[in-house]
Structure formats: structure tokens, C-alpha cells
PDB file of C-alpha atoms in Angstrom:
ATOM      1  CA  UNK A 677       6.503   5.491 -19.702  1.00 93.00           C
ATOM      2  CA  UNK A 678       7.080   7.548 -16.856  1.00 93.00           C
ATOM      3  CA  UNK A 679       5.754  10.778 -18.527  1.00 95.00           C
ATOM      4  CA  UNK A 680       2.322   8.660 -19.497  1.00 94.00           C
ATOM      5  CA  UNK A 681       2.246   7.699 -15.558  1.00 93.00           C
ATOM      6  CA  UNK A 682       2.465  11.535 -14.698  1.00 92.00           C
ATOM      7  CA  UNK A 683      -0.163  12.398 -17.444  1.00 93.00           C
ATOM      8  CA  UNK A 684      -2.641   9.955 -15.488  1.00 92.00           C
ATOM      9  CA  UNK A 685      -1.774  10.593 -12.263  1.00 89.00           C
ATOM     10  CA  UNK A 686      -5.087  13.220 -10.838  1.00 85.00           C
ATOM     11  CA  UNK A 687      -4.667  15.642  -7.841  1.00 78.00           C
ATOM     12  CA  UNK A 688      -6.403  15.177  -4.755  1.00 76.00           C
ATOM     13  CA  UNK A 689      -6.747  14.911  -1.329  1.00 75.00           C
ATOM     14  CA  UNK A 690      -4.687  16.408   1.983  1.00 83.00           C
ATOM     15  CA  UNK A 691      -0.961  17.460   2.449  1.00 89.00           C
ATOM     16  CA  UNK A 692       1.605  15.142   4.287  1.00 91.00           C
ATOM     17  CA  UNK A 693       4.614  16.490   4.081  1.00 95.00           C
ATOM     18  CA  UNK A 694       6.022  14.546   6.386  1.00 95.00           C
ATOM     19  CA  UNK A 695       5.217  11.204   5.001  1.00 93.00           C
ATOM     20  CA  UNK A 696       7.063  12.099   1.693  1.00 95.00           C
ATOM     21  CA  UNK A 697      10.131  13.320   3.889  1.00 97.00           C
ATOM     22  CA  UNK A 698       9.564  10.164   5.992  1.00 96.00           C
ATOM     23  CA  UNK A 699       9.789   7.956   2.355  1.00 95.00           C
ATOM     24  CA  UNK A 700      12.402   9.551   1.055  1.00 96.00           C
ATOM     25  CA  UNK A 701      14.609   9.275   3.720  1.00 97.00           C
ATOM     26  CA  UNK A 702      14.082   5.991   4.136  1.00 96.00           C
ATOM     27  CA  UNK A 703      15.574   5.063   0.419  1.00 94.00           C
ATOM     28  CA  UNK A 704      18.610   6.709   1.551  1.00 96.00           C
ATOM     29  CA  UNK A 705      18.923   4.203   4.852  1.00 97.00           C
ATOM     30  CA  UNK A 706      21.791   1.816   4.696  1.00 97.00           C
ATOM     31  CA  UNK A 707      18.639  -0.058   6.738  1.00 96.00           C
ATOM     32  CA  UNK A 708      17.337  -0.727   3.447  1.00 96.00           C
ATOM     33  CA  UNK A 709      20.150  -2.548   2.314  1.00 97.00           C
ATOM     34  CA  UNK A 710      18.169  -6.229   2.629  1.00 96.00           C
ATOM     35  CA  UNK A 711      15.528  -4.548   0.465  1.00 95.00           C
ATOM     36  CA  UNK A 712      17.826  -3.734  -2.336  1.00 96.00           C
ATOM     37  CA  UNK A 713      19.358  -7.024  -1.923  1.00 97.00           C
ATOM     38  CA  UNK A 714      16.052  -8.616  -2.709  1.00 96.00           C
ATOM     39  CA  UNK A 715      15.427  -6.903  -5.668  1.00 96.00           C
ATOM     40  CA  UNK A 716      18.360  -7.470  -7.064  1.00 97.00           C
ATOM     41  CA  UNK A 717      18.128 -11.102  -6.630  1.00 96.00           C
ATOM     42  CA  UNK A 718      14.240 -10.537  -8.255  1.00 96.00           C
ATOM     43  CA  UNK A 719      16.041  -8.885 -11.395  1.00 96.00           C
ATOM     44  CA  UNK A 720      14.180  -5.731 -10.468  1.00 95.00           C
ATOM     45  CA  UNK A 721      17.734  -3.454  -9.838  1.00 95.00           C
ATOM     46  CA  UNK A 722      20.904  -3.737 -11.564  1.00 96.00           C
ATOM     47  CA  UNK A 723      23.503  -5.663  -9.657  1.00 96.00           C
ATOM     48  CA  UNK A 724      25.841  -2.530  -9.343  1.00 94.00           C
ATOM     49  CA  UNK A 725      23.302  -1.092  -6.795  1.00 95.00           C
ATOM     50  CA  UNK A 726      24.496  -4.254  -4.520  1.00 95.00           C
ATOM     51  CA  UNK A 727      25.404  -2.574  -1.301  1.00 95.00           C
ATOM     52  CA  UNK A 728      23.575   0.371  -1.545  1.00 95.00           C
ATOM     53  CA  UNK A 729      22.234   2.633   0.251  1.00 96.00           C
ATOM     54  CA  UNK A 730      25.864   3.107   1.044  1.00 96.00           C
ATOM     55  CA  UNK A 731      26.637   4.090   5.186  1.00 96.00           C
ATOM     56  CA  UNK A 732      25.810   7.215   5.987  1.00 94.00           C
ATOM     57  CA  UNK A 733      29.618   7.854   6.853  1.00 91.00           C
ATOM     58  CA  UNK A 734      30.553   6.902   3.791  1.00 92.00           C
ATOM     59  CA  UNK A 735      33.236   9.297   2.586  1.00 87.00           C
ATOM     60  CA  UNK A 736      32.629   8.418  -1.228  1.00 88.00           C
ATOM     61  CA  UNK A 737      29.081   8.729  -1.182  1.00 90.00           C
ATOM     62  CA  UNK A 738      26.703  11.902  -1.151  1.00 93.00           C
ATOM     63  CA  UNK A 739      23.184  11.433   0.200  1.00 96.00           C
ATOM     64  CA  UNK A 740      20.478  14.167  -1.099  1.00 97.00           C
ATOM     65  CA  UNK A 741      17.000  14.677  -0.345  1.00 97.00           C
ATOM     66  CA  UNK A 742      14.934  17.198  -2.430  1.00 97.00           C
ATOM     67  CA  UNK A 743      11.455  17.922  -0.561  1.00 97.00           C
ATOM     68  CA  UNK A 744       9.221  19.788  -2.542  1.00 95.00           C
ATOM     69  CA  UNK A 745       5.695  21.177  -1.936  1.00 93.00           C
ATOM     70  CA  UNK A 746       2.943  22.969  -3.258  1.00 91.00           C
ATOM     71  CA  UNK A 747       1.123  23.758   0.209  1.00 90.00           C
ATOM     72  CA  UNK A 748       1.166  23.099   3.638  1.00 92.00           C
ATOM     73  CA  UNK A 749       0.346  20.171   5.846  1.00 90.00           C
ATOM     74  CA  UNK A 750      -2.701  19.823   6.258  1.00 88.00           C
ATOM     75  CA  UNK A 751      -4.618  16.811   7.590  1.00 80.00           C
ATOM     76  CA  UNK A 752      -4.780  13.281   7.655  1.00 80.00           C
ATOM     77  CA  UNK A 753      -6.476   9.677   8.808  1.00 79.00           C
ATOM     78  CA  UNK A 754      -4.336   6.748   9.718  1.00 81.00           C
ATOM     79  CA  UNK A 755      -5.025   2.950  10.283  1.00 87.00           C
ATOM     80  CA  UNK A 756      -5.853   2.304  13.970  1.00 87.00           C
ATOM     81  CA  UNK A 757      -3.263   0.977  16.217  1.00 87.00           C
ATOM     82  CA  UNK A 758      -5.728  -1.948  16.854  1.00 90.00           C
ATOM     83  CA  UNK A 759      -5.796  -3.172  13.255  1.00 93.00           C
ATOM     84  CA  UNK A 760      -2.267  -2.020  12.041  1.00 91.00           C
ATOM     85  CA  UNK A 761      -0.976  -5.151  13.932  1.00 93.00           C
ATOM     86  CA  UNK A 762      -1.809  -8.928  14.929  1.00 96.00           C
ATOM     87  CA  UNK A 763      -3.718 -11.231  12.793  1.00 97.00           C
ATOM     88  CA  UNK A 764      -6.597 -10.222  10.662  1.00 97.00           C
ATOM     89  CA  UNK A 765      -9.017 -12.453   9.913  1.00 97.00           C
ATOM     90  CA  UNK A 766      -8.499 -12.542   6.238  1.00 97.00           C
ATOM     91  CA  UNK A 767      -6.640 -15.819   4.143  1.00 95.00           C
ATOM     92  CA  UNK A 768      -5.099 -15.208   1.272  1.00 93.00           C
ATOM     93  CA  UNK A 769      -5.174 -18.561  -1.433  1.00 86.00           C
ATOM     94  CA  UNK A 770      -1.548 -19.544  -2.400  1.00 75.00           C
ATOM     95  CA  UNK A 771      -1.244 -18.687  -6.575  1.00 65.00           C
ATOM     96  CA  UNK A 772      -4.381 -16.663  -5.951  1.00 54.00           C
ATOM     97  CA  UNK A 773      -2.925 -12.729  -4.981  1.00 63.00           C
ATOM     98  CA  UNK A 774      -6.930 -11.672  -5.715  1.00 79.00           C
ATOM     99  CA  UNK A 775      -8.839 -14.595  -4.040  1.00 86.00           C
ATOM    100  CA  UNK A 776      -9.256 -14.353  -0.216  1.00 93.00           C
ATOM    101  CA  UNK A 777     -11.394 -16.144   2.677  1.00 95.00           C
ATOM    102  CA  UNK A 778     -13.036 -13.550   5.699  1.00 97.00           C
ATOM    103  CA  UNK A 779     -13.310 -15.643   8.984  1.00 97.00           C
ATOM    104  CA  UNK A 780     -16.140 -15.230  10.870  1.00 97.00           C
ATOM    105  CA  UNK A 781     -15.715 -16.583  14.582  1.00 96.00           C
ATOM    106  CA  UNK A 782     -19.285 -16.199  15.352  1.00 96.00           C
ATOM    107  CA  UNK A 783     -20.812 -18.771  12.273  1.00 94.00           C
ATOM    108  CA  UNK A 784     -17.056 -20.262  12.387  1.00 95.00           C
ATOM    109  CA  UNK A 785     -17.525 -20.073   8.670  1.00 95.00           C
ATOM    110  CA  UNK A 786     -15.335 -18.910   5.910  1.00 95.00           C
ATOM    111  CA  UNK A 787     -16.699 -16.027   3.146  1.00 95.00           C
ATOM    112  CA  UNK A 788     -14.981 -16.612  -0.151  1.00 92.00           C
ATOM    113  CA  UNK A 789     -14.495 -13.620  -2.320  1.00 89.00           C
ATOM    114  CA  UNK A 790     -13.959 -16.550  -4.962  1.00 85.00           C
ATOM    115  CA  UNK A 791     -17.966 -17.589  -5.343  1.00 85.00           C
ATOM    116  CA  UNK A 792     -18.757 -15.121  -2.629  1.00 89.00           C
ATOM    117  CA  UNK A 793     -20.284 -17.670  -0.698  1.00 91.00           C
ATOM    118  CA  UNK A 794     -19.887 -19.166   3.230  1.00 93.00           C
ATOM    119  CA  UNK A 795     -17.731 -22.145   3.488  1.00 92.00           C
ATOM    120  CA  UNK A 796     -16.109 -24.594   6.354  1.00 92.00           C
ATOM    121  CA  UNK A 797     -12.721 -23.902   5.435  1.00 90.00           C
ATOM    122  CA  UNK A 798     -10.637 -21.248   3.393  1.00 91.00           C
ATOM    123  CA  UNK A 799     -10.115 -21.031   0.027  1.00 88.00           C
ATOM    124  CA  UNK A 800      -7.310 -22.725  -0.689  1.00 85.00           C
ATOM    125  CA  UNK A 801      -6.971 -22.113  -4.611  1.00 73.00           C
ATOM    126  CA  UNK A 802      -5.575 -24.028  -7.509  1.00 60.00           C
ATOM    127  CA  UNK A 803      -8.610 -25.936  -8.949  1.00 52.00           C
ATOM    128  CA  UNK A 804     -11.698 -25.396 -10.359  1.00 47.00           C
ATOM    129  CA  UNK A 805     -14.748 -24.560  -7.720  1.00 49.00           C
ATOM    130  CA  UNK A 806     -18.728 -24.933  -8.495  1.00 52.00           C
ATOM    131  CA  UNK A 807     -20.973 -28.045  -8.145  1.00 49.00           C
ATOM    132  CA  UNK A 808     -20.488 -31.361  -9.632  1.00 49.00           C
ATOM    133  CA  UNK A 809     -23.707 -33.066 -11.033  1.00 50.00           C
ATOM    134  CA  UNK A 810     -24.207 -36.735 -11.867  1.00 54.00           C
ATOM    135  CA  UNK A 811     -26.592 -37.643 -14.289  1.00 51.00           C
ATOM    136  CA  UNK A 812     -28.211 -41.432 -14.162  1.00 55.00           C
ATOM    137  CA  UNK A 813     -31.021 -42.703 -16.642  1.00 49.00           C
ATOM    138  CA  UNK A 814     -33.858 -45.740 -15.966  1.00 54.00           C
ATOM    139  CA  UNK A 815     -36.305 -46.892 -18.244  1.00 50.00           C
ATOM    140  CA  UNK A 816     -36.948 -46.432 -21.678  1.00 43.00           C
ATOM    141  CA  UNK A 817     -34.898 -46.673 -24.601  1.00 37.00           C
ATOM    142  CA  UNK A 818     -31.786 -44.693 -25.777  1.00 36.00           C
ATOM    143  CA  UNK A 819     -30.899 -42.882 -22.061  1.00 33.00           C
ATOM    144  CA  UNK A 820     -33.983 -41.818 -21.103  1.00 33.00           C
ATOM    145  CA  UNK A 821     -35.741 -41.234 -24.664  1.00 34.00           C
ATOM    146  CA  UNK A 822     -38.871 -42.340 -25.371  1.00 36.00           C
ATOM    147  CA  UNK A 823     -40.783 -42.513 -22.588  1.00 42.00           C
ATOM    148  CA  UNK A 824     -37.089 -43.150 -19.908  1.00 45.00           C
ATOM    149  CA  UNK A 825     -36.497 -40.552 -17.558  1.00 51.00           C
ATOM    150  CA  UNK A 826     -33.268 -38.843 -15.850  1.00 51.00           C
ATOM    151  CA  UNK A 827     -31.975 -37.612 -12.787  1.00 58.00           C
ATOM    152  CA  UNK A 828     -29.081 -35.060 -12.162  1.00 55.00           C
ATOM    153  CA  UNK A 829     -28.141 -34.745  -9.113  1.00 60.00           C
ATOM    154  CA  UNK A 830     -25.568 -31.658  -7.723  1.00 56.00           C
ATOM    155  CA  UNK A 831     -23.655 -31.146  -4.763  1.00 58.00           C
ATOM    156  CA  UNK A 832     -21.072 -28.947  -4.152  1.00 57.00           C
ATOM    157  CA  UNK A 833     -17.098 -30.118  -4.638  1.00 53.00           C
ATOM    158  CA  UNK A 834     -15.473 -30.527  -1.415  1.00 50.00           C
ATOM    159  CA  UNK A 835     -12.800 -28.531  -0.167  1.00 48.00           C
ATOM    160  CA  UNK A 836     -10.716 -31.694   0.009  1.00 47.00           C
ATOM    161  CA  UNK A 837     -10.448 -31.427  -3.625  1.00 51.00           C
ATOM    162  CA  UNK A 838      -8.421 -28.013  -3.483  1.00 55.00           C
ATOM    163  CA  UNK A 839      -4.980 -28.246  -4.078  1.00 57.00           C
ATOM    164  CA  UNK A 840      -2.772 -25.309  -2.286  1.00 68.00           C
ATOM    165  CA  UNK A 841      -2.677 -23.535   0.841  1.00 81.00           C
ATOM    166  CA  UNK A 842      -4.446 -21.065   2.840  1.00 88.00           C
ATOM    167  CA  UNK A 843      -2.400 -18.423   5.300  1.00 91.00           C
ATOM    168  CA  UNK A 844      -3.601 -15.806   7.377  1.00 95.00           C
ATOM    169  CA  UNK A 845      -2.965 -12.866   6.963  1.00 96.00           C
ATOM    170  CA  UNK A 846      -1.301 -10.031   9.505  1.00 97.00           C
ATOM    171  CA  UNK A 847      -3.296  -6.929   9.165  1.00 97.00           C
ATOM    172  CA  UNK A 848       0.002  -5.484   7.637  1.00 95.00           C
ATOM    173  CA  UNK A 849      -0.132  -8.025   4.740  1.00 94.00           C
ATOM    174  CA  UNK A 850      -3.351  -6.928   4.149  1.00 96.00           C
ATOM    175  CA  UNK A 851      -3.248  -3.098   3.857  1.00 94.00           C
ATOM    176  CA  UNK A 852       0.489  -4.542   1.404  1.00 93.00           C
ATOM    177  CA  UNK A 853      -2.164  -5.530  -0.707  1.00 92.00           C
ATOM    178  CA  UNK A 854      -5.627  -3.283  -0.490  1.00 92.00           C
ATOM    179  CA  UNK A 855      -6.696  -0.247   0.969  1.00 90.00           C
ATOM    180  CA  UNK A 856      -9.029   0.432   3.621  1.00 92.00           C
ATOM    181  CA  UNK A 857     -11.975   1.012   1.120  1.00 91.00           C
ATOM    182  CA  UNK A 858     -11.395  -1.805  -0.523  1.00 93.00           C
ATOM    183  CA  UNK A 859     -11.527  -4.315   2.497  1.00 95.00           C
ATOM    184  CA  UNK A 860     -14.685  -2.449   3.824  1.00 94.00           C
ATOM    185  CA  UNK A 861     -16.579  -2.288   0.393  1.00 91.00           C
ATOM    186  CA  UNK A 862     -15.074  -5.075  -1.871  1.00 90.00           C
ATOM    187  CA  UNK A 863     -14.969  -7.766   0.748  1.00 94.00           C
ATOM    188  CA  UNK A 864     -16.226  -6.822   3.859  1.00 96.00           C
ATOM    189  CA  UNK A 865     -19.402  -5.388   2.614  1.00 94.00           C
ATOM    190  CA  UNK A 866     -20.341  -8.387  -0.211  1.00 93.00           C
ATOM    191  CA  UNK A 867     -20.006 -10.830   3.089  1.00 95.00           C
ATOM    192  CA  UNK A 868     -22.315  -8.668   5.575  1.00 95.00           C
ATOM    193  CA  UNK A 869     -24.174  -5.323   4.470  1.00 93.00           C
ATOM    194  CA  UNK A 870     -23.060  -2.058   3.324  1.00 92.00           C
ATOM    195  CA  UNK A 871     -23.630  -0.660   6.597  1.00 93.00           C
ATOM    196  CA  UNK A 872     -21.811  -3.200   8.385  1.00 94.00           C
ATOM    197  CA  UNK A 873     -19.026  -2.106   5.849  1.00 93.00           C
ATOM    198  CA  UNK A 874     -19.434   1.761   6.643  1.00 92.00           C
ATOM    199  CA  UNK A 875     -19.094   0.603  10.084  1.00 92.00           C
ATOM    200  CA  UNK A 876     -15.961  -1.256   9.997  1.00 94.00           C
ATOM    201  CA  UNK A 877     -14.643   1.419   7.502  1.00 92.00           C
ATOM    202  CA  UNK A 878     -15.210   4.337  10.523  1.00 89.00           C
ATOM    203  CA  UNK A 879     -13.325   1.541  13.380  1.00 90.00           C
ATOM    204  CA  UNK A 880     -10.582   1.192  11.122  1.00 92.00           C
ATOM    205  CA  UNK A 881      -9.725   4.539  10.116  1.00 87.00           C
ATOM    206  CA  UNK A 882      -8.604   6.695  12.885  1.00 74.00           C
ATOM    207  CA  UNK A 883      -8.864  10.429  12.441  1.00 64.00           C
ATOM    208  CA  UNK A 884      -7.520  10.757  16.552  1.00 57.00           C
ATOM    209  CA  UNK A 885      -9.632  14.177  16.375  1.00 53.00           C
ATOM    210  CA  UNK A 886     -12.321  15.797  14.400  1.00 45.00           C
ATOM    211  CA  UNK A 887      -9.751  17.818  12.203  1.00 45.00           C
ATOM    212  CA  UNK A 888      -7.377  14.576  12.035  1.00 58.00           C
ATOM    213  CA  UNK A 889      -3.591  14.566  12.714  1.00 76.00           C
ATOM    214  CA  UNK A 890      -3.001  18.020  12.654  1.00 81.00           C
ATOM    215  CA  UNK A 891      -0.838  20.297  10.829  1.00 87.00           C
ATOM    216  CA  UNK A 892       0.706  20.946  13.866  1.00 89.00           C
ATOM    217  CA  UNK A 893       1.844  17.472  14.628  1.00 89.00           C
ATOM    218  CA  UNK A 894       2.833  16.558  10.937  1.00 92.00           C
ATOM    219  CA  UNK A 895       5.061  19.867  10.916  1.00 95.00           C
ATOM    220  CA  UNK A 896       6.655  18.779  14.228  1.00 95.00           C
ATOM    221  CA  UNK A 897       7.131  15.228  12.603  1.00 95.00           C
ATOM    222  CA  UNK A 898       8.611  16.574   9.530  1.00 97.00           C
ATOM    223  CA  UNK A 899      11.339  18.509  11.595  1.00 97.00           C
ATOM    224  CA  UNK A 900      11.881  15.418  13.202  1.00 97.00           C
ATOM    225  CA  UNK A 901      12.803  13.290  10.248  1.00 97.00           C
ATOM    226  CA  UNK A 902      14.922  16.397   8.656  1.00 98.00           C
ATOM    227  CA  UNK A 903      17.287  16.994  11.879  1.00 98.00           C
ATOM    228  CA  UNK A 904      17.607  13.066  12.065  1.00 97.00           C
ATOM    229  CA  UNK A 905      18.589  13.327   8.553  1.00 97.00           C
ATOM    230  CA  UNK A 906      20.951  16.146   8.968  1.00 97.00           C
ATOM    231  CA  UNK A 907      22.418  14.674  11.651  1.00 96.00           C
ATOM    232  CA  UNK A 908      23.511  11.761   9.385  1.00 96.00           C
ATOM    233  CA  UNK A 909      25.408  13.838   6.506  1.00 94.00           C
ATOM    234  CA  UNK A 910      22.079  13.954   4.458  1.00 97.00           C
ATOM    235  CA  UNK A 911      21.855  17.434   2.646  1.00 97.00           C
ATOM    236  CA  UNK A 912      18.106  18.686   2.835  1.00 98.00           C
ATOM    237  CA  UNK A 913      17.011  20.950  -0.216  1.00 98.00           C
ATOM    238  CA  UNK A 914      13.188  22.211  -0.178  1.00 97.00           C
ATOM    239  CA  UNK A 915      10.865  23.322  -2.708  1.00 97.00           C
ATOM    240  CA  UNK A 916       8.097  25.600  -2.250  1.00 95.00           C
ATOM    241  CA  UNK A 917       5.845  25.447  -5.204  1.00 94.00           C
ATOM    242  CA  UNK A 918       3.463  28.505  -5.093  1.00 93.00           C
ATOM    243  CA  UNK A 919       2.927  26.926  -1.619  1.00 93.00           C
ATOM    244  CA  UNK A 920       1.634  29.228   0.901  1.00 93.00           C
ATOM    245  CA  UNK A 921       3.373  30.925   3.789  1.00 94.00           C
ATOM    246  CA  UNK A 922       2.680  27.865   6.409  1.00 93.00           C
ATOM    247  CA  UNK A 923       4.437  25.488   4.110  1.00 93.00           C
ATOM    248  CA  UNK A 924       7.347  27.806   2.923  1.00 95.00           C
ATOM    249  CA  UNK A 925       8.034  28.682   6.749  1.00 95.00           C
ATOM    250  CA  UNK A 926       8.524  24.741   7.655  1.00 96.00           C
ATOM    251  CA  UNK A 927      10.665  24.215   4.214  1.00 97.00           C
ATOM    252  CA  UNK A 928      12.707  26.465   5.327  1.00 97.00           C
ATOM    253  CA  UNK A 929      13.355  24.663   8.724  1.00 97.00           C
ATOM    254  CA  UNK A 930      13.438  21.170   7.351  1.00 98.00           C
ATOM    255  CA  UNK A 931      16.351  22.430   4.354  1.00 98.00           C
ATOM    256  CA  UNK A 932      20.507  22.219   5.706  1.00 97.00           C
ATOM    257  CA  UNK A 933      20.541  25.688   4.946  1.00 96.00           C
ATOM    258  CA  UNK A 934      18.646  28.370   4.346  1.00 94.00           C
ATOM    259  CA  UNK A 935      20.029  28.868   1.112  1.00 95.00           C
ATOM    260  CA  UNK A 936      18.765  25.722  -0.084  1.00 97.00           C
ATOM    261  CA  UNK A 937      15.155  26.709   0.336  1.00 97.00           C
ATOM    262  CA  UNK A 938      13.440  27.783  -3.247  1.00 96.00           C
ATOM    263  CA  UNK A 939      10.515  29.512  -2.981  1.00 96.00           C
ATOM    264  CA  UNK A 940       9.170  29.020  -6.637  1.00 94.00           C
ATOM    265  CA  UNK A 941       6.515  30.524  -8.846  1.00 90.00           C
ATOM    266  CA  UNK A 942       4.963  29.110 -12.139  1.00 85.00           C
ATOM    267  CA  UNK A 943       7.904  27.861 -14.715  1.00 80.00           C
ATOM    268  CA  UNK A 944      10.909  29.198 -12.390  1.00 87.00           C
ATOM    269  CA  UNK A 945      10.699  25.417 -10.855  1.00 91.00           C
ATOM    270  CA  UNK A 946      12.851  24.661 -14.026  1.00 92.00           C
ATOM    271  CA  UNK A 947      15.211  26.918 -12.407  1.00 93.00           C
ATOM    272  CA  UNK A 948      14.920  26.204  -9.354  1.00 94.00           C
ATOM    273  CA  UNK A 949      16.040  22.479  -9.864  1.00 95.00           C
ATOM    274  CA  UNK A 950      18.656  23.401 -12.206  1.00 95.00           C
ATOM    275  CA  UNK A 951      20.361  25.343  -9.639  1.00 95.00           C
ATOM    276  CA  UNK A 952      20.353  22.116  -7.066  1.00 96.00           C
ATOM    277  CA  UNK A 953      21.484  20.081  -9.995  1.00 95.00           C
ATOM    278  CA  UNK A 954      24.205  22.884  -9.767  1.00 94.00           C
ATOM    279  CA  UNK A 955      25.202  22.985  -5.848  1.00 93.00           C
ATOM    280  CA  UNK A 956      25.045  18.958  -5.548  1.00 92.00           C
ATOM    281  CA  UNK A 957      27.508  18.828  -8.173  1.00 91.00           C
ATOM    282  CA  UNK A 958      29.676  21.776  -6.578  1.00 88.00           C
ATOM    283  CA  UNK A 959      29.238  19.818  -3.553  1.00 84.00           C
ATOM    284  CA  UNK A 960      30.442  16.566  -4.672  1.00 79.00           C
ATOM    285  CA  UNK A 961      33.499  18.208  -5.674  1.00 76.00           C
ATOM    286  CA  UNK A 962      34.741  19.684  -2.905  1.00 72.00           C
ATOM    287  CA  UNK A 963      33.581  17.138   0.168  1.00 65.00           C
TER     288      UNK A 963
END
């Protein structure tokens, strides 16, 4: 399973060290302890990782971060600060993770993505939305045969026959469930125009400067997580896969030794982790 995950997985886009670091540290925070909790209660982890991640003065526990590259850091967007947090005007239906309702204040309307049509109120989900028609027959014989006629009249069911909820959602529940793109040009765009969407798209994402965050700041941030990290008894080994000399340089920083930097070429990365493999265990024995 995993290897067929790998197999589809495609290269692209910038470096972000940091971000990996940042991640991976983060699984090894007894901060995360609720998390594991929660899957465990979900069936998602085995109960014997109850307690876990373990205190980082935890004398029978090792924590171990491998941070491998193949570059440098390079550049990056990020969400800006003004839609990261707060309410966003988006409802999600209860039972209904792919239908959603856009609020606009201005027509103090709702835009379904379910019918992808303006409404009075959200979509709520759980029943079955279109138009109900009546049909009624005068005259003639056999309902409207022969000379009768028939009328059908429509009108559109009434939100009071939804059954479920409607919540808004924080602009952090929605980026949990979409990206940017697909806000701007899935939902967004279908309820305005597609330059309305690029619009939005530019307001949300916030490149701070022409070039982005720069490498500059991401290597300064990844030092940052690695000496918090080595401050709590995590050991730091780094990988430099063919990377270049920018990205080898702040490996080398980030790693609890020097030692514990591999600079790697082509097929010595077999090597390379087999001799962590190695230390960690020649670690655990003697601490």
C-alpha cells in the first residue's frame, strides 16, 4: 500500500525544510498526547500507543528525528493572517463533508455548492433538493384525454423541509478540508466569476515579498525548531540527498552532531540510513 502511494506521489514545487522539521517534531510532542488519545478511541492507533508521545524526560524513551533533503529552502506562500483566523463565511451541511453554503452579506443570500444556486438560508443537508410539481386535470375524459387539459405547476421545496444543521465554518476548518485553489475556483468562482476567484485567490495567499518567505527566514526557522528540539533530549540526524551546498550547510547545523550529518549521493542513501538504524540502536543501549 504504502509503496503504491510512493509510486503515485509526483515531484513538484518549492523547498520547506522547515515545515517538515516543524511536523516532525511535533509527532514527537507529549503536546500531542490528546491527539493520540483520539485516535485511539477512533480505532485508528493501537491502544498500546496510549500515552504516547512519552515526556520528553522520559528516561525509558528515545525521541529521534531524521530530516532529510534533496535541496535547499527555497521559497514559499502562506495563508494571510487575515483569513487564517475568525469566521469564514462558508457552512458546511451536517452528513454532507462535500456540500457547503458561501454567505454573501451584500445579497444576504446563501450560494449552495449543492444546486449551485442562491438561497435564503444554508444548506442544511439530509433530504432530497429540486422543485416539487403538482399536476391537476379539468375537463374531458380520462385526466385530461380527449379533448381535457392539465396543469403542472413547480415551485421550489422549502428549506423548512431540510432535515440537519448548518455551522459556520472558522477559516481553519476550512483550509482542514480544501485548499486555497479549491475555495477560489471550485466554490468561490462557480458563485461570482473567475476573475472574482483570481482575485480572492491573490488576497488570500500571501507571498509577504516578491520572492516569498525567503530562504533566509525558513533556514533561521529551521534552526529554531532543531535547538528547541535539542534542547528537549531529541537527537537530530540530517540527510543531504545530492542536495546542494546551501542545504547541506544548514543540515549540518540543524543535526546534534556533526557526525550525524550524511551527505549522500545516488544509492549510498541505503547506507546512509542503515548506519542511523545503527547509532540509534547503539544509542538506546547505552543512555
Amino acid at each position: 500500500t504504502l509503496d503504491s502511494m510512493i509510486d503515485g506521489l509526483k515531484a513538484g514545487g518549492n523547498t520547506s525544510i522547515d515545515v517538515g522539521m516543524k511536523w516532525g517534531v511535533a509527532l514527537l510532542d507529549p503536546a500531542a498526547q490528546p491527539i493520540v488519545s483520539d485516535m485511539i478511541n477512533k480505532g485508528e492507533l493501537p491502544s498500546n500507543f496510549a500515552g504516547r508521545p512519552y515526556a520528553y524526560d522520559d528516561t525509558d524513551s528515545m525521541k529521534v528525528v531524521v530530516v532529510m533533503t534533496d535541496g535547499s529552502n527555497t521559497q514559499r506562500a502562506e495563508i494571510n493572517p487575515s483569513y487564517a483566523s475568525g469566521n469564514s463565511p462558508l457552512y458546511s451541511a451536517s452528513g454532507d463533508s462535500n456540500d457547503f453554503s458561501l454567505y454573501d452579506a451584500s445579497k444576504n443570500q446563501y450560494y449552495w455548492t449543492w444546486d449551485k444556486n442562491w438561497h435564503d438560508t444554508p444548506y442544511q443537508g439530509g433530504a432530497v433538493y429540486g422543485q416539487k410539481c403538482t399536476t391537476t386535470y379539468s375537463g374531458g375524459w380520462g385526466w385530461g384525454h380527449y379533448g381535457g387539459t392539465q396543469t403542472t405547476t413547480c415551485s421550489d421545496l422549502t428549506v423548512s423541509s431540510q432535515v440537519g444543521t448548518a455551522s459556520q465554518m472558522s477559516w481553519a476548518d476550512v483550509w482542514d478540508k480544501m485548499s486555497v485553489t479549491y475555495y477560489t475556483n471550485i466554490i468561490y468562482r462557480y458563485a461570482y466569476s473567475s476573475s472574482a476567484a483570481n482575485s480572492l485567490y491573490n488576497s488570500i495567499v500571501d507571498w509577504r515579498t516578491a520572492q516569498g518567505i525567503s530562504s533566509d527566514t525558513q533556514d533561521s526557522q529551521l534552526l529554531d525548531v532543531c535547538t528547541a528540539a535539542k534542547n528537549n533530549y531529541v537527537t537530530i540526524y540530517s540527510i543531504g540527498f545530492m542536495a546542494d551546498d546551501a542545504g547541506k550547510s544548514v543540515l549540518k547545523d540543524c543535526a546534534t552532531k556533526t557526525s550525524y550529518f550524511y551527505d549522500v549521493q545516488n544509492l549510498d542513501i541505503a547506507t546512509a540510513f542503515a548506519s542511523i538504524a545503527n547509532s540509534i540502536n547503539k544509542l538506546r543501549l547505552t543512555q
